[in-house]
Short mmCIF file of C-alpha atoms and ligand atoms in Angstrom, two decimals:
data_model
loop_
_atom_site.label_atom_id
_atom_site.label_comp_id
_atom_site.label_asym_id
_atom_site.label_seq_id
_atom_site.Cartn_x
_atom_site.Cartn_y
_atom_site.Cartn_z
CA MET A 1 0.00 0.00 0.00
CA ARG A 2 1.53 3.28 -1.17
CA LEU A 3 -0.45 6.21 0.06
CA ILE A 4 -0.40 9.98 0.38
CA LEU A 5 -2.44 11.65 3.13
CA LEU A 6 -3.31 15.12 1.90
CA GLY A 7 -4.98 17.91 3.81
CA PRO A 8 -4.41 21.23 5.56
CA PRO A 9 -2.50 21.53 8.84
CA GLY A 10 -4.67 20.03 11.58
CA ALA A 11 -6.77 17.88 9.21
CA GLY A 12 -5.75 14.72 11.06
CA LYS A 13 -3.05 13.34 8.75
CA GLY A 14 -0.67 12.37 11.55
CA THR A 15 -3.48 10.93 13.68
CA GLN A 16 -4.78 8.77 10.85
CA ALA A 17 -1.29 7.80 9.67
CA ALA A 18 -0.40 6.46 13.14
CA GLN A 19 -3.43 4.14 13.05
CA LEU A 20 -2.70 3.03 9.46
CA VAL A 21 0.87 2.16 10.51
CA GLU A 22 -0.57 -0.22 13.13
CA ARG A 23 -3.11 -1.67 10.72
CA TYR A 24 -0.89 -2.23 7.66
CA GLY A 25 2.60 -2.45 9.17
CA ILE A 26 4.04 0.09 6.76
CA PRO A 27 5.99 3.21 7.79
CA GLN A 28 4.68 6.75 8.10
CA ILE A 29 6.89 9.26 6.34
CA SER A 30 6.20 12.65 7.90
CA THR A 31 8.38 15.44 6.52
CA GLY A 32 7.31 17.64 9.46
CA ASP A 33 8.58 15.01 11.96
CA MET A 34 11.81 14.54 9.99
CA LEU A 35 12.45 18.28 9.84
CA ARG A 36 11.70 18.71 13.57
CA ALA A 37 14.20 15.91 14.32
CA ALA A 38 16.81 17.72 12.19
CA VAL A 39 16.12 20.97 14.08
CA ARG A 40 16.55 19.16 17.43
CA ALA A 41 19.79 17.55 16.25
CA GLN A 42 20.99 20.96 14.97
CA THR A 43 22.11 19.51 11.65
CA PRO A 44 22.93 22.02 8.88
CA MET A 45 19.58 21.16 7.25
CA GLY A 46 17.76 21.62 10.55
CA LEU A 47 19.37 24.99 11.16
CA GLU A 48 18.35 26.11 7.66
CA ALA A 49 14.77 24.82 8.01
CA LYS A 50 14.08 26.23 11.46
CA ALA A 51 13.38 29.84 10.43
CA CYS A 52 10.86 28.74 7.77
CA MET A 53 9.12 26.37 10.18
CA ASP A 54 8.89 28.93 12.98
CA ALA A 55 7.33 31.40 10.54
CA GLY A 56 4.84 28.82 9.26
CA ALA A 57 6.36 28.99 5.78
CA LEU A 58 7.43 26.04 3.67
CA VAL A 59 10.97 24.71 3.65
CA THR A 60 12.49 24.73 0.14
CA ASP A 61 11.39 22.03 -2.27
CA ALA A 62 14.98 20.84 -2.83
CA VAL A 63 15.47 20.07 0.89
CA VAL A 64 12.24 18.11 1.41
CA VAL A 65 12.44 16.32 -1.93
CA GLY A 66 15.96 15.21 -0.99
CA ILE A 67 14.96 13.77 2.40
CA VAL A 68 11.92 11.96 1.01
CA ARG A 69 13.86 10.52 -1.93
CA GLU A 70 16.44 9.10 0.47
CA ARG A 71 13.79 7.78 2.88
CA LEU A 72 11.79 5.99 0.15
CA GLN A 73 14.83 3.92 -0.76
CA GLN A 74 15.15 2.44 2.70
CA GLN A 75 14.24 -1.21 3.07
CA ASP A 76 11.14 -0.70 5.22
CA CYS A 77 9.41 1.17 2.38
CA ALA A 78 9.55 -1.85 0.07
CA GLN A 79 6.12 -3.09 1.24
CA GLY A 80 4.58 0.38 1.13
CA PHE A 81 4.44 3.72 2.96
CA ILE A 82 2.19 6.52 4.09
CA LEU A 83 3.35 10.00 3.12
CA ASP A 84 2.13 12.61 5.62
CA GLY A 85 2.76 16.30 4.89
CA PHE A 86 4.50 15.62 1.58
CA PRO A 87 4.09 16.66 -1.17
CA ARG A 88 2.97 20.22 -0.38
CA THR A 89 3.70 21.95 -3.71
CA ILE A 90 3.28 21.01 -7.37
CA PRO A 91 7.08 20.83 -7.90
CA GLN A 92 7.27 18.39 -4.93
CA ALA A 93 4.51 16.28 -6.49
CA GLU A 94 6.32 16.25 -9.84
CA ALA A 95 9.59 15.25 -8.15
CA LEU A 96 7.83 12.48 -6.21
CA LYS A 97 6.29 11.16 -9.40
CA GLY A 98 9.74 10.95 -11.01
CA THR A 99 11.23 9.19 -7.97
CA LEU A 100 8.41 6.65 -7.68
CA THR A 101 8.51 5.93 -11.41
CA ALA A 102 12.27 5.33 -11.23
CA LEU A 103 11.82 3.05 -8.20
CA GLU A 104 8.87 1.25 -9.88
CA MET A 105 6.70 2.01 -6.84
CA PRO A 106 3.49 3.62 -8.17
CA LEU A 107 1.05 5.24 -5.75
CA ASP A 108 -2.19 3.41 -4.91
CA ALA A 109 -4.19 6.37 -3.63
CA VAL A 110 -4.11 9.97 -2.42
CA VAL A 111 -6.53 10.41 0.49
CA SER A 112 -7.54 14.02 0.98
CA LEU A 113 -9.05 14.89 4.37
CA GLN A 114 -11.76 17.56 4.07
CA VAL A 115 -12.02 19.75 7.19
CA GLU A 116 -13.54 23.22 7.69
CA THR A 117 -11.21 26.09 8.62
CA ASN A 118 -12.81 26.78 12.03
CA ALA A 119 -12.30 23.16 13.02
CA LEU A 120 -8.65 23.27 11.85
CA VAL A 121 -7.92 26.23 14.11
CA GLU A 122 -9.58 24.51 17.08
CA ARG A 123 -7.65 21.30 16.42
CA LEU A 124 -4.28 23.03 16.06
CA THR A 125 -4.63 25.25 19.12
CA GLY A 126 -5.62 22.20 21.21
CA ARG A 127 -2.99 19.84 19.80
CA ARG A 128 -0.46 18.38 22.22
CA THR A 129 2.42 16.03 21.45
CA CYS A 130 4.45 13.68 23.64
CA ARG A 131 8.01 14.91 23.95
CA ASN A 132 9.23 11.34 24.43
CA CYS A 133 7.36 9.13 21.92
CA GLY A 134 5.76 11.73 19.62
CA ARG A 135 2.19 10.52 20.08
CA GLY A 136 -0.41 13.18 19.32
CA TYR A 137 -3.36 14.26 21.51
CA HIS A 138 -6.02 16.94 21.62
CA ILE A 139 -7.06 18.61 24.86
CA ARG A 140 -10.77 18.07 24.01
CA PHE A 141 -11.09 15.54 21.18
CA ASP A 142 -8.38 13.04 22.14
CA ALA A 143 -7.39 13.87 25.69
CA PRO A 144 -4.88 11.81 27.70
CA ALA A 145 -6.16 10.11 30.86
CA LYS A 146 -4.02 12.47 32.94
CA GLU A 147 -3.58 16.07 31.80
CA GLY A 148 -0.15 16.78 30.34
CA VAL A 149 1.01 13.13 30.55
CA CYS A 150 1.27 10.65 27.65
CA ASP A 151 -0.94 7.54 28.06
CA ALA A 152 1.56 5.41 26.14
CA CYS A 153 4.87 6.27 27.83
CA ALA A 154 4.16 8.81 30.63
CA GLY A 155 6.26 11.41 28.77
CA ASP A 156 5.25 15.05 29.13
CA LEU A 157 3.02 16.68 26.53
CA PHE A 158 3.97 19.95 24.85
CA GLN A 159 2.43 22.40 22.42
CA ARG A 160 4.27 22.93 19.13
CA ASP A 161 5.74 26.42 18.65
CA ASP A 162 4.00 26.74 15.27
CA ASP A 163 0.58 25.93 16.77
CA GLN A 164 0.09 29.53 17.95
CA ALA A 165 -2.86 31.48 16.49
CA GLU A 166 -0.81 33.88 14.30
CA THR A 167 1.39 31.16 12.80
CA ILE A 168 -1.64 28.92 12.25
CA ARG A 169 -3.30 31.63 10.14
CA HIS A 170 -0.22 31.88 7.94
CA ARG A 171 0.12 28.11 7.58
CA LEU A 172 -3.49 27.88 6.42
CA GLU A 173 -2.88 30.63 3.81
CA VAL A 174 0.20 28.78 2.59
CA TYR A 175 -1.89 25.62 2.34
CA HIS A 176 -4.53 27.30 0.17
CA GLN A 177 -1.96 28.92 -2.10
CA GLN A 178 0.56 26.13 -2.52
CA THR A 179 -0.90 22.78 -1.42
CA ALA A 180 -4.61 22.87 -2.31
CA PRO A 181 -3.79 22.72 -6.07
CA LEU A 182 -2.50 19.17 -5.48
CA GLU A 183 -6.10 17.94 -5.35
CA ASP A 184 -6.49 18.78 -9.06
CA PHE A 185 -3.05 17.32 -9.77
CA TYR A 186 -4.00 13.95 -8.27
CA GLN A 187 -7.54 14.06 -9.63
CA ALA A 188 -5.97 14.23 -13.09
CA GLU A 189 -3.94 11.13 -12.18
CA SER A 190 -7.15 9.34 -11.08
CA LEU A 191 -5.69 8.83 -7.58
CA LEU A 192 -7.68 11.33 -5.49
CA LYS A 193 -10.07 10.01 -2.79
CA LYS A 194 -11.83 12.64 -0.69
CA VAL A 195 -12.77 11.71 2.87
CA ASP A 196 -14.92 13.64 5.36
CA GLY A 197 -12.33 14.65 7.94
CA MET A 198 -14.91 16.39 10.15
CA ALA A 199 -16.07 13.06 11.58
CA PRO A 200 -14.63 11.65 14.85
CA ILE A 201 -11.15 10.10 14.60
CA ALA A 202 -12.38 6.48 14.58
CA VAL A 203 -15.00 7.20 11.91
CA VAL A 204 -12.44 8.87 9.64
CA GLN A 205 -10.23 5.79 10.06
CA GLN A 206 -13.15 3.52 9.07
CA GLN A 207 -13.80 5.62 5.97
CA ILE A 208 -10.15 5.42 4.92
CA THR A 209 -9.82 1.68 5.44
CA ALA A 210 -13.13 1.08 3.62
CA LEU A 211 -11.91 2.92 0.56
CA LEU A 212 -8.48 1.25 0.67
CA GLN A 213 -10.20 -2.15 0.54
CA VAL A 214 -11.61 -1.42 -2.90
CA ILE A 215 -8.63 0.11 -4.70
P1 ADP B 301 -2.12 17.02 10.88
O1 ADP B 301 -1.12 15.91 10.96
O2 ADP B 301 -2.99 16.91 9.65
O3 ADP B 301 -1.54 18.39 11.02
P2 ADP B 301 -3.03 15.95 13.45
O4 ADP B 301 -3.24 14.51 13.12
O5 ADP B 301 -1.84 16.32 14.24
O6 ADP B 301 -3.12 16.85 12.10
O7 ADP B 301 -4.35 16.45 14.18
C1 ADP B 301 -4.45 17.79 14.67
C2 ADP B 301 -5.17 17.79 16.01
O8 ADP B 301 -6.54 17.45 15.80
C3 ADP B 301 -4.63 16.79 17.02
O9 ADP B 301 -4.68 17.39 18.29
C4 ADP B 301 -5.58 15.60 16.91
O10 ADP B 301 -5.71 14.91 18.15
C5 ADP B 301 -6.89 16.27 16.52
N1 ADP B 301 -7.71 15.47 15.59
C6 ADP B 301 -7.27 14.71 14.56
N2 ADP B 301 -8.31 14.16 13.91
C7 ADP B 301 -9.45 14.60 14.55
C8 ADP B 301 -10.84 14.37 14.35
N3 ADP B 301 -11.28 13.60 13.37
N4 ADP B 301 -11.70 14.99 15.19
C9 ADP B 301 -11.25 15.80 16.20
N5 ADP B 301 -9.95 16.03 16.44
C10 ADP B 301 -9.04 15.45 15.62
P1 AMP B 302 3.78 19.58 9.67
O1 AMP B 302 4.31 18.81 10.84
O2 AMP B 302 3.45 18.70 8.49
O3 AMP B 302 2.64 20.49 10.04
O4 AMP B 302 4.97 20.50 9.16
C1 AMP B 302 5.55 21.48 10.00
C2 AMP B 302 6.39 22.45 9.16
O5 AMP B 302 7.47 21.74 8.52
C3 AMP B 302 5.65 23.15 8.01
O6 AMP B 302 4.94 24.29 8.43
C4 AMP B 302 6.83 23.49 7.08
O7 AMP B 302 7.56 24.61 7.57
C5 AMP B 302 7.71 22.27 7.22
N1 AMP B 302 7.35 21.21 6.23
C6 AMP B 302 6.85 19.97 6.50
N2 AMP B 302 6.64 19.30 5.37
C7 AMP B 302 7.00 20.12 4.35
C8 AMP B 302 7.00 20.01 2.93
N3 AMP B 302 6.57 18.89 2.31
N4 AMP B 302 7.46 21.07 2.21
C9 AMP B 302 7.90 22.18 2.80
N5 AMP B 302 7.91 22.36 4.12
C10 AMP B 302 7.47 21.34 4.91
#
């Protein structure tokens, strides 16, 4: 299963990807997670990406295309993968197409999560992430048993720097300008599957798995 999860920031891509990883045993490739790891490790790429990420802007196509191309060639992607947060621009989508053609690994589907803007803002402002294992939560919609503490590993939960109201607004603008056109791109490739992302987390997961059964 080779899949792209498409959708604006806060649509639920990471949440759904984590459950698909469990279900299908294939890796999640999140460019956001990879870039945040590079920032933490203070690699040259991380240092370059940090300013863009803090501002809610996109990191350059060349950087993200490079990290995804390398990642896709690792052994654990041979049985499939779930791309989360990539591609985000038409040039990224074109580059991905070239890479996957060369690797003889065509995509099976592009699942686009449809969520209203007001809900995105509420989801992003309430998002919390475990500092230790990376598991995602929401203070209202997916709350941990104990406030501020991860259910899975007891790590402490933090709020991402770019999940502040002002940065969120900019990220949503960037999405509409640069990423939304990918729906037409993948529609033209007959790969696009739209899913109602407004439903509860478990219902969205059911919708995705139902459509993956028939592709
Ligand atoms: P993305 O990866 O698309 O940016 P996330 O998966 O991190 O989005 O989800 C953003 C926030 O919204 C998280 O706090 C998550 O718990 C919450 N969330 C995800 N899906 C839903 C849903 N279907 N209903 C309500 N909240 C959701
Ligand atoms: P995310 O975790 O997907 O919300 O991504 C967090 C931030 O990482 C984004 O706001 C961008 O600055 C950067 N980023 C992640 N994926 C990409 C991508 N495919 N292209 C450019 N920038 C990206």
